[in-house]
Coordinates of C-alpha atoms in Angstrom, one line a residue:
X1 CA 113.6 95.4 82.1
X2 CA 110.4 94.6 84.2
X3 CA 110.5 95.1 88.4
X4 CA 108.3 93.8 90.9
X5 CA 109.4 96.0 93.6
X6 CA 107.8 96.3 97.2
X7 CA 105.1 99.4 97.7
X8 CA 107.1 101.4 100.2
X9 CA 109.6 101.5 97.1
X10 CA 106.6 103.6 94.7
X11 CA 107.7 107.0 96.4
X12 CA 111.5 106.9 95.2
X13 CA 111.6 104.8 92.4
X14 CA 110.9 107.9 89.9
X15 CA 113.8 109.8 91.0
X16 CA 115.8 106.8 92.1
X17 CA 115.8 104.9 88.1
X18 CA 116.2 108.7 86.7
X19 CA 119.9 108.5 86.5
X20 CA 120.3 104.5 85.5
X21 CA 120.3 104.5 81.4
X22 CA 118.0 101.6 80.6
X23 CA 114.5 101.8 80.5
X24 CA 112.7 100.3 83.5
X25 CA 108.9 99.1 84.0
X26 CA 108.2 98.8 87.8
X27 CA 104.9 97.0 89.0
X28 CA 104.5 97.8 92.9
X29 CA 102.8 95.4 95.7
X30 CA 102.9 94.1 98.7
X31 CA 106.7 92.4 98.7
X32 CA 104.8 89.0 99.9
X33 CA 101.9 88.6 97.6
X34 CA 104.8 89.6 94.7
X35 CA 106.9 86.8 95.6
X36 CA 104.1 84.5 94.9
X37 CA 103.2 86.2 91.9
X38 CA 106.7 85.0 91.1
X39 CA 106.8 81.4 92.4
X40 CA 103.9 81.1 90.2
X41 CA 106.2 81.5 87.2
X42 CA 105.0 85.3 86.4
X43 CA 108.0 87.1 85.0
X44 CA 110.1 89.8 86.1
X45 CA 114.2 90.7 85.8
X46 CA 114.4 91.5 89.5
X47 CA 112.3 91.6 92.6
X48 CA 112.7 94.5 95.2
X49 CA 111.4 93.3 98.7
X50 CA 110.7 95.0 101.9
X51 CA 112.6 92.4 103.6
X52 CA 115.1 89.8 103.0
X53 CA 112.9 86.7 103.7
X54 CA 111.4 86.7 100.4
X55 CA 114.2 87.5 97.9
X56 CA 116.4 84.8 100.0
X57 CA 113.3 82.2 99.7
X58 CA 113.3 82.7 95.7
X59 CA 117.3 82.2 96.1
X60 CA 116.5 78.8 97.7
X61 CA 113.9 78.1 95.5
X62 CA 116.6 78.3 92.6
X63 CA 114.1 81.5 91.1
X64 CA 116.6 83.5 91.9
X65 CA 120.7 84.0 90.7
X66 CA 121.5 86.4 93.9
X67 CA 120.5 88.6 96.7
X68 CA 121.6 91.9 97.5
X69 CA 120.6 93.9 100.6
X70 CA 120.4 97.5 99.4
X71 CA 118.8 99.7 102.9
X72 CA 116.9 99.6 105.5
X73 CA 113.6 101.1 106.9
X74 CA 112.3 101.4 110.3
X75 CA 109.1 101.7 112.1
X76 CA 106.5 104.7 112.8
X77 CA 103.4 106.0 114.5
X78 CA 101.1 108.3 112.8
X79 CA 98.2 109.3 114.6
X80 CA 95.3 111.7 114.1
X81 CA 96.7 115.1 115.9
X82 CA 93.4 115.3 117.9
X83 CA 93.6 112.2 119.9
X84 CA 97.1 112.5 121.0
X85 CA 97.7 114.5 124.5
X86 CA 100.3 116.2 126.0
X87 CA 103.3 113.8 127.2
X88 CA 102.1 110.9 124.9
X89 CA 104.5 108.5 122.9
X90 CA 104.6 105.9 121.3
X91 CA 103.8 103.1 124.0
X92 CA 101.0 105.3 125.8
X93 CA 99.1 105.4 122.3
X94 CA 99.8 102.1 121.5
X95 CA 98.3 101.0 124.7
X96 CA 95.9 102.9 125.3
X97 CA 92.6 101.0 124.7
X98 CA 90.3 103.4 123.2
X99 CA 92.3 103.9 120.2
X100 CA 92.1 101.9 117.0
X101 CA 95.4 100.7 115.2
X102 CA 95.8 100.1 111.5
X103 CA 98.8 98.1 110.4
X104 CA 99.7 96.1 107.0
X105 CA 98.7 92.8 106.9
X106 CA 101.3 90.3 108.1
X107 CA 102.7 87.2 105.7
X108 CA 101.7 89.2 102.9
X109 CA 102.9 92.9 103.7
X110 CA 106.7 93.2 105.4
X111 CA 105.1 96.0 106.8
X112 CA 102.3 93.8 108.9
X113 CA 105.5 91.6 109.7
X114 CA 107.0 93.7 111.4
X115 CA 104.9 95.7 113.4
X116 CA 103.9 92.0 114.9
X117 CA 107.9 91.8 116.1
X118 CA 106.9 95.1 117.7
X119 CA 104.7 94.0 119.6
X120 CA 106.4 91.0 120.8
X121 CA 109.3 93.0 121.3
X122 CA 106.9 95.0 123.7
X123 CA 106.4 92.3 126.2
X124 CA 103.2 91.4 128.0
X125 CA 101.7 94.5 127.0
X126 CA 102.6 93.9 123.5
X127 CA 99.9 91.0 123.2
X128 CA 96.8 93.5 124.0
X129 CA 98.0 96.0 121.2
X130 CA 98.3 92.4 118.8
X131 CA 94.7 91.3 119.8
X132 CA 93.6 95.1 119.0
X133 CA 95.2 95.8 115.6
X134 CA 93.4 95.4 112.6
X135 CA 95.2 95.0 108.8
X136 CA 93.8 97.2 107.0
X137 CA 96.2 97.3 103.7
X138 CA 98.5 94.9 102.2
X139 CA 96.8 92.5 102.4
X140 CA 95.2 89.7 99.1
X141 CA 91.5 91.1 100.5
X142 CA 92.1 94.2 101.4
X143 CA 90.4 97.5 99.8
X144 CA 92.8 99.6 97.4
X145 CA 94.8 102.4 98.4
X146 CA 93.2 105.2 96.6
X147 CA 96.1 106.5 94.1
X148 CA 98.3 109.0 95.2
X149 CA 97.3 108.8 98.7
X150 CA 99.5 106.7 101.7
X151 CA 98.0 104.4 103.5
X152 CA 98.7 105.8 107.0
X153 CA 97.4 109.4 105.6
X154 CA 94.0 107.8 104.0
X155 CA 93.4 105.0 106.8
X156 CA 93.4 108.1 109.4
X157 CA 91.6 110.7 107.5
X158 CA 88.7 108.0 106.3
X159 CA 88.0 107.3 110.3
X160 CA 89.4 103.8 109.9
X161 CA 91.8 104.0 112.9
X162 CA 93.5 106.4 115.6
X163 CA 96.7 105.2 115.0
X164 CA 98.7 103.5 112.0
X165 CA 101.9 101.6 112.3
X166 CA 104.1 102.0 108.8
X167 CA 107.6 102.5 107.4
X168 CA 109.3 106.0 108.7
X169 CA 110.4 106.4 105.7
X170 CA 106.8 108.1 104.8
X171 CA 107.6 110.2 107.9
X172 CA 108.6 113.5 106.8
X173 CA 105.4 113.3 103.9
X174 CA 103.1 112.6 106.7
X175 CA 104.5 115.6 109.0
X176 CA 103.6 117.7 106.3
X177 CA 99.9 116.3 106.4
X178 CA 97.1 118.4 108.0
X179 CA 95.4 116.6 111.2
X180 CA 98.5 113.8 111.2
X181 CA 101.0 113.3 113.8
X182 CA 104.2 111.4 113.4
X183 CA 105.5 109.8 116.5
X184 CA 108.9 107.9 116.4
X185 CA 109.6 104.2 118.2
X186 CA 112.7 104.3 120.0
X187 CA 115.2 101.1 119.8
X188 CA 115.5 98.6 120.8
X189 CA 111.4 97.7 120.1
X190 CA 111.6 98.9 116.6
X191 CA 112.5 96.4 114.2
X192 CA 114.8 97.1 111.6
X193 CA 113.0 96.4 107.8
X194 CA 116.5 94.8 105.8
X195 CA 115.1 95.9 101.9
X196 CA 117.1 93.5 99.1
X197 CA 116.6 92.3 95.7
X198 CA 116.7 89.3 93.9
X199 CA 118.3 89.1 90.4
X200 CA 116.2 86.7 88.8
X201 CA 117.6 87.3 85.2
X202 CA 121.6 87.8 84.1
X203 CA 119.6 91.2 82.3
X204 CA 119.1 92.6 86.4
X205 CA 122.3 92.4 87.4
X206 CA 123.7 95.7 85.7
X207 CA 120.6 97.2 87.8
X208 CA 121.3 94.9 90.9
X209 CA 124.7 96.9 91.2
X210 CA 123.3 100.3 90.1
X211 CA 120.8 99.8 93.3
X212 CA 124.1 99.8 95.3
X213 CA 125.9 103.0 94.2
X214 CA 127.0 105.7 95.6
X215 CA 124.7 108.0 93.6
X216 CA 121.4 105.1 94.4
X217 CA 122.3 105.1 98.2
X218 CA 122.1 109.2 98.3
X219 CA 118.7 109.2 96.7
X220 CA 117.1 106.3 98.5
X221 CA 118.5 107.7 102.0
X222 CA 117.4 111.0 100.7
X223 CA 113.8 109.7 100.7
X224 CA 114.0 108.7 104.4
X225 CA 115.5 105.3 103.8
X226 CA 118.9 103.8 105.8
X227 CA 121.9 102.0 104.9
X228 CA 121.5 98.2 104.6
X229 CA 123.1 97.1 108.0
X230 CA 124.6 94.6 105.6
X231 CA 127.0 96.7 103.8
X232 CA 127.1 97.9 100.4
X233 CA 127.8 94.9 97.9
X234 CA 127.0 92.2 100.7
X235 CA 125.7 89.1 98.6
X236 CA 123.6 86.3 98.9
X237 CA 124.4 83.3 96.5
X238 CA 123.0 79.9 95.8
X239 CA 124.8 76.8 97.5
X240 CA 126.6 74.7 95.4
X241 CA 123.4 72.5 94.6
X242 CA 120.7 75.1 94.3
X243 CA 119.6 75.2 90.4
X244 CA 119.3 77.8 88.0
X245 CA 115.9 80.1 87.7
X246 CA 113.0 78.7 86.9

């Protein structure tokens, strides 16, 4: 069974397909430039976004037999422990003007999608930090992530930027990592990232409900993931007209 399944996924997939008994081969990407691979009629059993924009486009498409939301992610700061001072957070780095922020690239990296909602979801002083942040990862152009590194860890320690916006669920990693702070966004500015897959052969679907067990959920919360706000087993079908996968 082959897996296109969004990069913040790399992390837990190992542990998280240990216990399902059919043999699995996962490619990893950004969750947009993958659903284009797709639509471009490369082949996979099931797609595993960052978001549910993408899976429910393939749905609509007729690429896809059903969604299911499976967790959720959120939002986080990591920042190179020497530039942050005493009584700083998350808006006072963010806005101050001498620091450099990373984020993923936005349209083709979830990631990048949602830190952009952040900053609208920061008001006026959300559009400086927008005009300020660079994409460094994620994105079609964008240099590699060196392998086994994270992106906020090797965007900081390479002098790229002061401050990275990713997924908290790298947070606990990244607290263990010399010179790195973790800094957490509060609600109701951080977005919510709604992670769901698209069954795009009958093959998936045995996987499809494996990804919404009892036994998945415990790993993938275990990682640093949440509960999809959908609920477990929430589905997303094609209407009435939509056609089969193509």
């Amino acid at each position: 069974m082959k897996v296109l399944a969004a990069g913040s996924l790399r992390t837990v997939w190992t542990s998280l397909m240990a216990p399902f008994p059919e043999p699995v081969e996962a490619e990893f990407g950004p969750a947009g430039l993958l659903r284009e691979r797709i639509e471009a009629g490369e082949f996979c059993d099931l797609f595993a976004s960052a978001n549910l924009a993408h899976p429910r486009a393939l749905l609509a498409a007729g690429r896809a037999l059903a969604v299911f939301p499976f967790a959720s992610n959120q939002l986080c700061l990591t920042v190179r422990r020497e530039v942050w001072r005493k009584g700083d957070d998350w808006f006072s780095l963010l806005t101050r003007e001498t620091l450099r922020i990373a984020t993923s690239t936005p349209g083709a990296d979830p990631s990048g999608d949602y830190a952009q909602e952040l900053f609208t979801r920061m008001g006026a002083a959300g559009e400086s930090v927008r005009r300020r942040a660079q994409a460094l990862v994620g994105g079609r152009d964008s240099a590699p992530i060196p392998p086994g590194r994270l992106a906020a860890e090797w965007i900081l320690h390479s002098g790229k930027a002061e401050v990275f916006i990713g997924y908290a669920s790298y947070g606990e990693t990244l607290r263990q990592m010399e010179g790195l702070k973790v800094i957490t966004i509060p609600p109701p500015y951080n977005p919510l990232a709604n992670y769901a897959c698209a069954v795009i052969t009958p093959q998936a679907q045995p996987l499809a409900d494996f990804l919404l067990s009892v036994e998945a959920q415990k790993i993938v919360q275990q990682a640093g993931f949440l509960p999809s706000p959908c609920g477990r087993g929430a589905l997303f079908s094609p209407s009435p007209r939509g056609r089969g996968p193509g």
